[in-house]
Amino acid sequence: MRLHGRITRSGRPVEGAYVQLIGPSGDFTAEVRTDESGRFLFYPRAGAWEVRVSLPGGSHMETSVTIADGQSIDVQISADDGGDGATVEVEPAAQS
């Protein structure tokens, strides 16, 4: 199982954003920084998770996702220039 995605602002990747994975019990589980393409990756177990994002400049966003056994989730987060009103799309990853 994978939870991966990309963060963009004004259509450009956001490098160096902090992405936290909060577990089903509300406990902090993991944190990564986005790479130069704005991408991040976690390997969580099945369940309900919260993804929290801290953008460079101090803006914050979050969304909830539920992952079933054997499923991968692709989270695309797009923030406007101020980081407010972020759009989050959660879709099952393409099966290969």
MMTF fields as JSON, N, C-alpha, C and O atoms, coordinates in Angstrom:
{
  "mmtfVersion": "1.0.0",
  "mmtfProducer": "UNKNOWN",
  "numBonds": 383,
  "numAtoms": 384,
  "numGroups": 96,
  "numChains": 1,
  "numModels": 1,
  "chainsPerModel": [1],
  "groupsPerChain": [96],
  "chainIdList": ["A"],
  "bondAtomList": [4, 2, 8, 6, 12, 10, 16, 14, 20, 18, 24, 22, 28, 26, 32, 30, 36, 34, 40, 38, 44, 42, 48, 46, 52, 50, 56, 54, 60, 58, 64, 62, 68, 66, 72, 70, 76, 74, 80, 78, 84, 82, 88, 86, 92, 90, 96, 94, 100, 98, 104, 102, 108, 106, 112, 110, 116, 114, 120, 118, 124, 122, 128, 126, 132, 130, 136, 134, 140, 138, 144, 142, 148, 146, 152, 150, 156, 154, 160, 158, 164, 162, 168, 166, 172, 170, 176, 174, 180, 178, 184, 182, 188, 186, 192, 190, 196, 194, 200, 198, 204, 202, 208, 206, 212, 210, 216, 214, 220, 218, 224, 222, 228, 226, 232, 230, 236, 234, 240, 238, 244, 242, 248, 246, 252, 250, 256, 254, 260, 258, 264, 262, 268, 266, 272, 270, 276, 274, 280, 278, 284, 282, 288, 286, 292, 290, 296, 294, 300, 298, 304, 302, 308, 306, 312, 310, 316, 314, 320, 318, 324, 322, 328, 326, 332, 330, 336, 334, 340, 338, 344, 342, 348, 346, 352, 350, 356, 354, 360, 358, 364, 362, 368, 366, 372, 370, 376, 374, 380, 378],
  "bondOrderList": [1, 1, 1, 1, 1, 1, 1, 1, 1, 1, 1, 1, 1, 1, 1, 1, 1, 1, 1, 1, 1, 1, 1, 1, 1, 1, 1, 1, 1, 1, 1, 1, 1, 1, 1, 1, 1, 1, 1, 1, 1, 1, 1, 1, 1, 1, 1, 1, 1, 1, 1, 1, 1, 1, 1, 1, 1, 1, 1, 1, 1, 1, 1, 1, 1, 1, 1, 1, 1, 1, 1, 1, 1, 1, 1, 1, 1, 1, 1, 1, 1, 1, 1, 1, 1, 1, 1, 1, 1, 1, 1, 1, 1, 1, 1],
  "groupList": [{"groupName": "MET", "atomNameList": ["N", "CA", "C", "O"], "elementList": ["N", "C", "C", "O"], "formalChargeList": [0, 0, 0, 0], "bondAtomList": [1, 0, 2, 1, 3, 2], "bondOrderList": [1, 1, 2], "singleLetterCode": "M", "chemCompType": "L-PEPTIDE LINKING"}, {"groupName": "ARG", "atomNameList": ["N", "CA", "C", "O"], "elementList": ["N", "C", "C", "O"], "formalChargeList": [0, 0, 0, 0], "bondAtomList": [1, 0, 2, 1, 3, 2], "bondOrderList": [1, 1, 2], "singleLetterCode": "R", "chemCompType": "L-PEPTIDE LINKING"}, {"groupName": "LEU", "atomNameList": ["N", "CA", "C", "O"], "elementList": ["N", "C", "C", "O"], "formalChargeList": [0, 0, 0, 0], "bondAtomList": [1, 0, 2, 1, 3, 2], "bondOrderList": [1, 1, 2], "singleLetterCode": "L", "chemCompType": "L-PEPTIDE LINKING"}, {"groupName": "HIS", "atomNameList": ["N", "CA", "C", "O"], "elementList": ["N", "C", "C", "O"], "formalChargeList": [0, 0, 0, 0], "bondAtomList": [1, 0, 2, 1, 3, 2], "bondOrderList": [1, 1, 2], "singleLetterCode": "H", "chemCompType": "L-PEPTIDE LINKING"}, {"groupName": "GLY", "atomNameList": ["N", "CA", "C", "O"], "elementList": ["N", "C", "C", "O"], "formalChargeList": [0, 0, 0, 0], "bondAtomList": [1, 0, 2, 1, 3, 2], "bondOrderList": [1, 1, 2], "singleLetterCode": "G", "chemCompType": "PEPTIDE LINKING"}, {"groupName": "ILE", "atomNameList": ["N", "CA", "C", "O"], "elementList": ["N", "C", "C", "O"], "formalChargeList": [0, 0, 0, 0], "bondAtomList": [1, 0, 2, 1, 3, 2], "bondOrderList": [1, 1, 2], "singleLetterCode": "I", "chemCompType": "L-PEPTIDE LINKING"}, {"groupName": "THR", "atomNameList": ["N", "CA", "C", "O"], "elementList": ["N", "C", "C", "O"], "formalChargeList": [0, 0, 0, 0], "bondAtomList": [1, 0, 2, 1, 3, 2], "bondOrderList": [1, 1, 2], "singleLetterCode": "T", "chemCompType": "L-PEPTIDE LINKING"}, {"groupName": "SER", "atomNameList": ["N", "CA", "C", "O"], "elementList": ["N", "C", "C", "O"], "formalChargeList": [0, 0, 0, 0], "bondAtomList": [1, 0, 2, 1, 3, 2], "bondOrderList": [1, 1, 2], "singleLetterCode": "S", "chemCompType": "L-PEPTIDE LINKING"}, {"groupName": "PRO", "atomNameList": ["N", "CA", "C", "O"], "elementList": ["N", "C", "C", "O"], "formalChargeList": [0, 0, 0, 0], "bondAtomList": [1, 0, 2, 1, 3, 2], "bondOrderList": [1, 1, 2], "singleLetterCode": "P", "chemCompType": "L-PEPTIDE LINKING"}, {"groupName": "VAL", "atomNameList": ["N", "CA", "C", "O"], "elementList": ["N", "C", "C", "O"], "formalChargeList": [0, 0, 0, 0], "bondAtomList": [1, 0, 2, 1, 3, 2], "bondOrderList": [1, 1, 2], "singleLetterCode": "V", "chemCompType": "L-PEPTIDE LINKING"}, {"groupName": "GLU", "atomNameList": ["N", "CA", "C", "O"], "elementList": ["N", "C", "C", "O"], "formalChargeList": [0, 0, 0, 0], "bondAtomList": [1, 0, 2, 1, 3, 2], "bondOrderList": [1, 1, 2], "singleLetterCode": "E", "chemCompType": "L-PEPTIDE LINKING"}, {"groupName": "ALA", "atomNameList": ["N", "CA", "C", "O"], "elementList": ["N", "C", "C", "O"], "formalChargeList": [0, 0, 0, 0], "bondAtomList": [1, 0, 2, 1, 3, 2], "bondOrderList": [1, 1, 2], "singleLetterCode": "A", "chemCompType": "L-PEPTIDE LINKING"}, {"groupName": "TYR", "atomNameList": ["N", "CA", "C", "O"], "elementList": ["N", "C", "C", "O"], "formalChargeList": [0, 0, 0, 0], "bondAtomList": [1, 0, 2, 1, 3, 2], "bondOrderList": [1, 1, 2], "singleLetterCode": "Y", "chemCompType": "L-PEPTIDE LINKING"}, {"groupName": "GLN", "atomNameList": ["N", "CA", "C", "O"], "elementList": ["N", "C", "C", "O"], "formalChargeList": [0, 0, 0, 0], "bondAtomList": [1, 0, 2, 1, 3, 2], "bondOrderList": [1, 1, 2], "singleLetterCode": "Q", "chemCompType": "L-PEPTIDE LINKING"}, {"groupName": "ASP", "atomNameList": ["N", "CA", "C", "O"], "elementList": ["N", "C", "C", "O"], "formalChargeList": [0, 0, 0, 0], "bondAtomList": [1, 0, 2, 1, 3, 2], "bondOrderList": [1, 1, 2], "singleLetterCode": "D", "chemCompType": "L-PEPTIDE LINKING"}, {"groupName": "PHE", "atomNameList": ["N", "CA", "C", "O"], "elementList": ["N", "C", "C", "O"], "formalChargeList": [0, 0, 0, 0], "bondAtomList": [1, 0, 2, 1, 3, 2], "bondOrderList": [1, 1, 2], "singleLetterCode": "F", "chemCompType": "L-PEPTIDE LINKING"}, {"groupName": "TRP", "atomNameList": ["N", "CA", "C", "O"], "elementList": ["N", "C", "C", "O"], "formalChargeList": [0, 0, 0, 0], "bondAtomList": [1, 0, 2, 1, 3, 2], "bondOrderList": [1, 1, 2], "singleLetterCode": "W", "chemCompType": "L-PEPTIDE LINKING"}],
  "groupTypeList": [0, 1, 2, 3, 4, 1, 5, 6, 1, 7, 4, 1, 8, 9, 10, 4, 11, 12, 9, 13, 2, 5, 4, 8, 7, 4, 14, 15, 6, 11, 10, 9, 1, 6, 14, 10, 7, 4, 1, 15, 2, 15, 12, 8, 1, 11, 4, 11, 16, 10, 9, 1, 9, 7, 2, 8, 4, 4, 7, 3, 0, 10, 6, 7, 9, 6, 5, 11, 14, 4, 13, 7, 5, 14, 9, 13, 5, 7, 11, 14, 14, 4, 4, 14, 4, 11, 6, 9, 10, 9, 10, 8, 11, 11, 13, 7],
  "groupIdList": [1, 2, 3, 4, 5, 6, 7, 8, 9, 10, 11, 12, 13, 14, 15, 16, 17, 18, 19, 20, 21, 22, 23, 24, 25, 26, 27, 28, 29, 30, 31, 32, 33, 34, 35, 36, 37, 38, 39, 40, 41, 42, 43, 44, 45, 46, 47, 48, 49, 50, 51, 52, 53, 54, 55, 56, 57, 58, 59, 60, 61, 62, 63, 64, 65, 66, 67, 68, 69, 70, 71, 72, 73, 74, 75, 76, 77, 78, 79, 80, 81, 82, 83, 84, 85, 86, 87, 88, 89, 90, 91, 92, 93, 94, 95, 96],
  "secStructList": [7, 3, 3, 3, 3, 3, 3, 3, 3, 6, 6, 3, 3, 7, 6, 6, 7, 3, 3, 3, 3, 3, 7, 6, 6, 1, 7, 3, 3, 3, 3, 3, 3, 7, 7, 6, 6, 1, 3, 3, 3, 3, 7, 7, 7, 1, 3, 3, 3, 3, 3, 3, 3, 3, 7, 6, 6, 1, 7, 3, 3, 3, 3, 3, 3, 3, 3, 7, 6, 6, 7, 3, 3, 3, 3, 3, 3, 3, 3, 7, 6, 6, 1, 7, 1, 7, 3, 3, 3, 3, 3, 3, 7, 7, 7, 7],
  "xCoordList": [0.833, 0.0, 0.874, 1.895, 0.431, 1.175, 0.221, -0.903, 0.688, 0.003, 1.015, 2.0, 0.767, 1.738, 0.998, -0.222, 1.748, 1.101, 2.067, 3.288, 1.469, 2.246, 1.575, 0.349, 2.395, 1.901, 2.36, 3.541, 1.403, 1.722, 1.107, 0.14, 1.692, 1.172, 1.283, 2.367, 0.183, 0.141, 0.695, 1.37, 0.4, 0.81, 2.25, 2.677, 3.008, 4.421, 4.622, 3.938, 5.546, 5.782, 6.296, 7.029, 5.901, 6.361, 7.408, 7.082, 8.66, 9.758, 9.9, 9.771, 10.164, 10.453, 9.246, 9.39, 8.054, 6.883, 6.979, 7.463, 6.524, 6.494, 5.128, 4.095, 5.131, 3.892, 3.9, 4.806, 2.888, 2.773, 1.646, 0.618, 1.86, 0.843, 0.396, 1.191, -0.891, -1.471, -2.323, -3.203, -2.059, -2.705, -4.151, -4.671, -4.809, -6.229, -6.547, -7.656, -5.602, -5.846, -5.519, -5.649, -5.09, -4.737, -3.281, -2.863, -2.499, -1.082, -0.248, -0.528, 0.789, 1.76, 2.414, 2.839, 2.499, 3.081, 4.379, 5.369, 4.376, 5.564, 5.526, 4.476, 6.71, 6.812, 7.888, 8.946, 7.609, 8.59, 8.544, 7.602, 9.576, 9.595, 9.393, 9.858, 8.702, 8.516, 9.835, 10.672, 9.994, 11.205, 11.055, 10.085, 12.019, 12.003, 10.807, 10.478, 10.156, 8.948, 7.672, 6.569, 7.823, 6.669, 6.058, 4.946, 6.759, 6.217, 6.58, 7.6, 5.695, 5.922, 5.407, 4.634, 5.846, 5.483, 5.505, 6.451, 4.439, 4.345, 3.922, 3.359, 4.195, 3.758, 2.929, 3.397, 1.705, 0.882, 0.145, 0.081, -0.403, -1.269, -2.684, -2.956, -3.575, -4.961, -5.584, -5.255, -6.475, -7.171, -7.42, -7.163, -7.921, -8.206, -7.002, -6.486, -6.564, -5.381, -5.676, -6.566, -4.921, -4.978, -3.632, -2.587, -3.656, -2.441, -2.415, -3.316, -1.374, -1.214, -0.016, 1.046, -0.197, 0.852, 1.187, 0.297, 2.482, 2.975, 3.806, 4.873, 3.308, 3.996, 5.072, 4.962, 6.119, 7.078, 6.326, 5.492, 6.607, 5.897, 4.837, 4.253, 4.576, 3.718, 2.278, 1.554, 1.823, 0.445, 0.299, 1.237, -0.9, -1.166, -2.44, -3.385, -2.452, -3.622, -3.698, -2.706, -4.874, -4.999, -6.171, -7.109, -6.105, -7.187, -7.172, -6.154, -8.292, -8.402, -8.512, -9.158, -7.88, -7.972, -8.182, -7.755, -8.839, -9.014, -8.411, -8.725, -7.544, -6.852, -7.319, -7.275, -7.767, -8.18, -6.974, -5.979, -7.057, -5.98, -5.608, -6.477, -4.319, -3.811, -4.009, -3.633, -4.582, -4.871, -3.747, -3.088, -3.535, -2.632, -3.468, -4.419, -3.113, -3.85, -2.909, -1.781, -3.391, -2.648, -3.356, -4.523, -2.657, -3.227, -2.571, -1.359, -3.378, -2.885, -3.382, -4.587, -2.451, -2.799, -2.347, -1.168, -3.29, -2.995, -3.372, -4.522, -2.397, -2.64, -2.481, -1.585, -3.359, -3.172, -1.973, -1.347, -1.65, -0.445, -0.441, 0.634, -1.595, -1.64, -1.754, -1.63, -1.985, -2.128, -3.526, -3.804, -4.414, -5.789, -6.629, -6.336, -7.663, -8.581, -7.958, -8.26, -7.103, -6.442, -7.458, -8.48, -7.163, -7.986, -7.275, -6.094, -7.976, -7.387, -8.195, -9.41, -7.532, -8.177, -7.571, -6.352, -8.421, -7.953, -8.519, -9.736, -7.641, -8.059, -7.239, -6.069, -7.847, -7.046, -5.951, -6.192, -4.77, -3.664, -3.954, -4.646, -3.438, -3.631, -3.001, -1.895, -3.707, -3.197, -2.357, -2.755, -1.199, -0.348, -0.243, 0.432],
  "yCoordList": [-1.176, 0.0, 1.234, 1.312, 2.201, 3.448, 4.628, 4.587, 5.656, 6.94, 7.928, 8.256, 8.393, 9.284, 10.433, 10.395, 11.453, 12.583, 13.672, 13.516, 14.785, 15.928, 17.202, 17.301, 18.167, 19.471, 20.521, 20.609, 21.315, 22.395, 23.7, 23.707, 24.791, 26.135, 26.899, 26.997, 27.432, 28.151, 27.276, 27.764, 25.985, 25.059, 24.588, 23.795, 25.061, 24.676, 23.804, 23.996, 22.847, 21.979, 22.763, 23.741, 22.321, 22.942, 22.024, 20.972, 22.436, 21.687, 22.116, 23.299, 21.164, 21.482, 21.669, 22.127, 21.325, 21.357, 20.152, 19.093, 20.308, 19.201, 18.532, 19.197, 17.216, 16.448, 15.468, 14.644, 15.562, 14.674, 13.685, 14.005, 12.477, 11.44, 11.209, 10.831, 11.444, 11.295, 10.034, 9.872, 9.149, 7.841, 7.862, 8.89, 6.705, 6.582, 6.999, 7.456, 6.85, 7.228, 8.701, 9.173, 9.428, 10.834, 11.067, 12.208, 9.993, 10.103, 10.393, 9.889, 11.221, 11.474, 10.154, 9.394, 9.874, 8.621, 8.843, 8.153, 9.815, 10.034, 11.429, 12.067, 11.896, 13.182, 13.086, 12.497, 13.672, 13.748, 15.158, 15.913, 15.497, 16.756, 16.432, 15.401, 17.309, 17.093, 17.305, 18.112, 16.549, 16.673, 17.827, 18.584, 17.954, 19.064, 19.022, 20.025, 17.861, 17.734, 17.93, 17.795, 18.251, 18.438, 17.132, 17.13, 16.024, 14.699, 14.228, 14.616, 13.366, 12.731, 11.302, 10.946, 10.472, 9.055, 8.498, 8.716, 7.771, 7.029, 5.599, 5.338, 4.673, 3.28, 2.923, 2.183, 3.446, 3.186, 1.853, 1.236, 1.427, 0.255, 0.714, 1.914, -0.223, 0.118, 0.886, 0.642, 1.805, 2.566, 3.994, 4.375, 4.779, 6.195, 7.02, 6.828, 7.926, 8.737, 10.202, 10.54, 11.057, 12.48, 12.896, 12.532, 13.651, 14.183, 15.677, 16.411, 16.125, 17.546, 18.095, 17.474, 19.261, 19.873, 21.249, 22.052, 21.507, 22.832, 23.337, 22.801, 24.37, 24.934, 25.913, 26.521, 26.074, 27.133, 28.466, 28.753, 29.259, 30.513, 30.425, 31.439, 29.199, 29.055, 28.638, 28.444, 28.489, 28.058, 26.576, 25.797, 26.197, 24.808, 24.313, 25.074, 23.023, 22.367, 20.966, 20.438, 20.361, 18.966, 18.324, 19.002, 17.012, 16.231, 14.843, 14.404, 14.164, 12.803, 11.824, 12.109, 10.672, 9.61, 8.283, 8.105, 7.365, 6.011, 5.047, 5.093, 4.175, 3.221, 1.82, 1.418, 1.078, -0.312, -1.226, -0.804, -2.461, -3.428, -3.504, -3.652, -3.401, -3.527, -2.307, -2.339, -1.243, -0.058, 0.957, 1.066, 1.699, 2.847, 4.085, 4.048, 5.176, 6.434, 7.512, 7.65, 8.276, 9.4, 10.681, 10.892, 11.529, 12.769, 13.942, 14.136, 14.713, 15.892, 17.131, 17.357, 17.922, 19.101, 20.341, 20.492, 21.216, 22.448, 23.627, 23.756, 24.478, 25.644, 26.913, 27.008, 27.89, 29.17, 29.878, 29.341, 31.049, 31.747, 32.003, 32.094, 32.121, 32.339, 31.064, 31.089, 29.948, 28.685, 28.446, 27.374, 29.425, 29.277, 28.63, 28.777, 27.923, 27.333, 26.246, 26.137, 25.446, 24.382, 23.384, 23.116, 22.845, 21.809, 20.482, 20.362, 19.499, 18.181, 17.167, 17.073, 16.402, 15.336, 14.021, 13.848, 13.105, 11.791, 10.773, 10.655, 10.035, 9.034, 7.775, 7.851, 6.604, 5.389, 5.467, 5.941, 5.012, 5.01, 4.019, 3.023, 4.285, 3.402, 2.039, 1.951, 1.004, -0.355, -0.729, -0.472, -1.334, -1.723, -3.22, -3.732],
  "zCoordList": [0.0, 0.0, 0.0, 0.683, -0.798, -0.893, -0.802, -1.304, -0.163, -0.136, -0.68, -0.017, -1.873, -2.51, -3.16, -3.32, -3.532, -4.166, -4.539, -4.49, -4.914, -5.384, -4.895, -4.854, -4.528, -4.083, -5.085, -5.419, -5.558, -6.493, -6.002, -5.241, -6.454, -6.181, -7.492, -8.067, -7.958, -9.238, -10.368, -11.274, -10.296, -11.343, -11.275, -12.114, -10.294, -10.176, -8.947, -7.941, -9.006, -7.843, -6.644, -6.792, -5.456, -4.211, -3.589, -3.04, -3.683, -3.067, -1.618, -1.305, -0.729, 0.662, 1.557, 2.691, 1.079, 1.968, 2.904, 2.504, 4.135, 5.084, 5.008, 5.086, 4.855, 4.783, 5.946, 6.069, 6.794, 7.953, 7.736, 7.138, 8.234, 8.21, 9.649, 10.509, 9.892, 11.224, 11.222, 10.377, 12.168, 12.213, 12.638, 13.073, 12.507, 12.855, 14.291, 14.565, 15.201, 16.596, 16.866, 17.996, 15.816, 15.972, 16.304, 16.501, 16.369, 16.693, 15.452, 14.365, 15.636, 14.575, 14.186, 15.056, 12.885, 12.41, 11.644, 11.882, 10.716, 9.89, 9.291, 9.226, 8.849, 8.176, 7.109, 7.329, 5.949, 4.864, 4.287, 4.528, 3.522, 2.774, 1.308, 0.823, 0.606, -0.821, -1.557, -1.155, -2.658, -3.459, -4.455, -4.397, -5.363, -6.319, -7.267, -7.9, -7.365, -8.194, -7.382, -7.912, -6.087, -5.216, -4.742, -4.213, -4.921, -4.604, -3.196, -2.627, -2.653, -1.355, -1.411, -2.3, -0.442, -0.44, 0.974, 1.731, 1.318, 2.573, 2.25, 1.187, 3.172, 3.068, 4.307, 5.172, 4.394, 5.588, 5.494, 4.43, 6.614, 6.621, 6.287, 6.252, 6.046, 5.733, 6.896, 8.057, 6.579, 7.617, 7.196, 6.054, 8.126, 7.899, 8.345, 9.446, 7.502, 7.762, 7.491, 6.71, 8.144, 7.873, 7.309, 7.848, 6.233, 5.613, 5.897, 5.491, 6.599, 6.931, 6.169, 6.128, 5.568, 4.757, 5.32, 5.603, 5.479, 5.847, 4.677, 4.38, 4.02, 2.862, 3.296, 4.361, 2.481, 2.755, 2.829, 1.97, 3.82, 4.022, 5.101, 5.482, 5.609, 6.767, 6.535, 7.512, 5.304, 5.064, 5.38, 5.215, 5.84, 6.222, 5.559, 5.352, 5.227, 4.657, 5.22, 5.724, 5.139, 5.539, 4.824, 4.404, 4.694, 4.108, 4.728, 5.263, 4.654, 5.172, 4.015, 3.007, 4.165, 3.171, 3.888, 5.029, 3.21, 3.73, 2.729, 1.539, 3.217, 2.354, 2.707, 3.87, 1.699, 1.877, 1.653, 1.063, 2.115, 1.91, 0.435, -0.424, 0.146, -1.208, -2.092, -3.264, -1.573, -2.365, -2.26, -1.225, -3.339, -3.324, -3.587, -4.368, -2.935, -3.075, -3.585, -3.11, -4.562, -5.122, -4.681, -5.011, -3.943, -3.417, -4.147, -4.063, -4.857, -5.567, -4.824, -4.713, -4.322, -3.539, -4.3, -4.621, -4.58, -5.308, -4.413, -3.993, -4.127, -3.274, -4.102, -4.941, -3.861, -4.535, -3.916, -3.003, -4.388, -3.92, -2.422, -1.828, -1.792, -0.351, 0.439, 1.664, -0.222, 0.477, 1.013, 1.55, 0.879, 1.357, 0.266, -0.92, 0.664, -0.295, -1.134, -2.322, -0.551, -1.296, -1.83, -1.198, -2.992, -3.595, -3.435, -3.761, -2.941, -2.742, -3.519, -3.345, -4.379, -5.131, -4.686, -4.704, -4.29, -3.873, -4.836, -4.981, -5.497, -6.466, -6.257, -5.882, -6.498, -6.464, -7.525, -8.635, -7.191, -8.135, -9.261, -9.052, -10.422, -11.571, -11.286, -10.751, -11.643, -11.459, -12.675, -13.811, -12.438, -13.569, -13.672, -14.565]
}
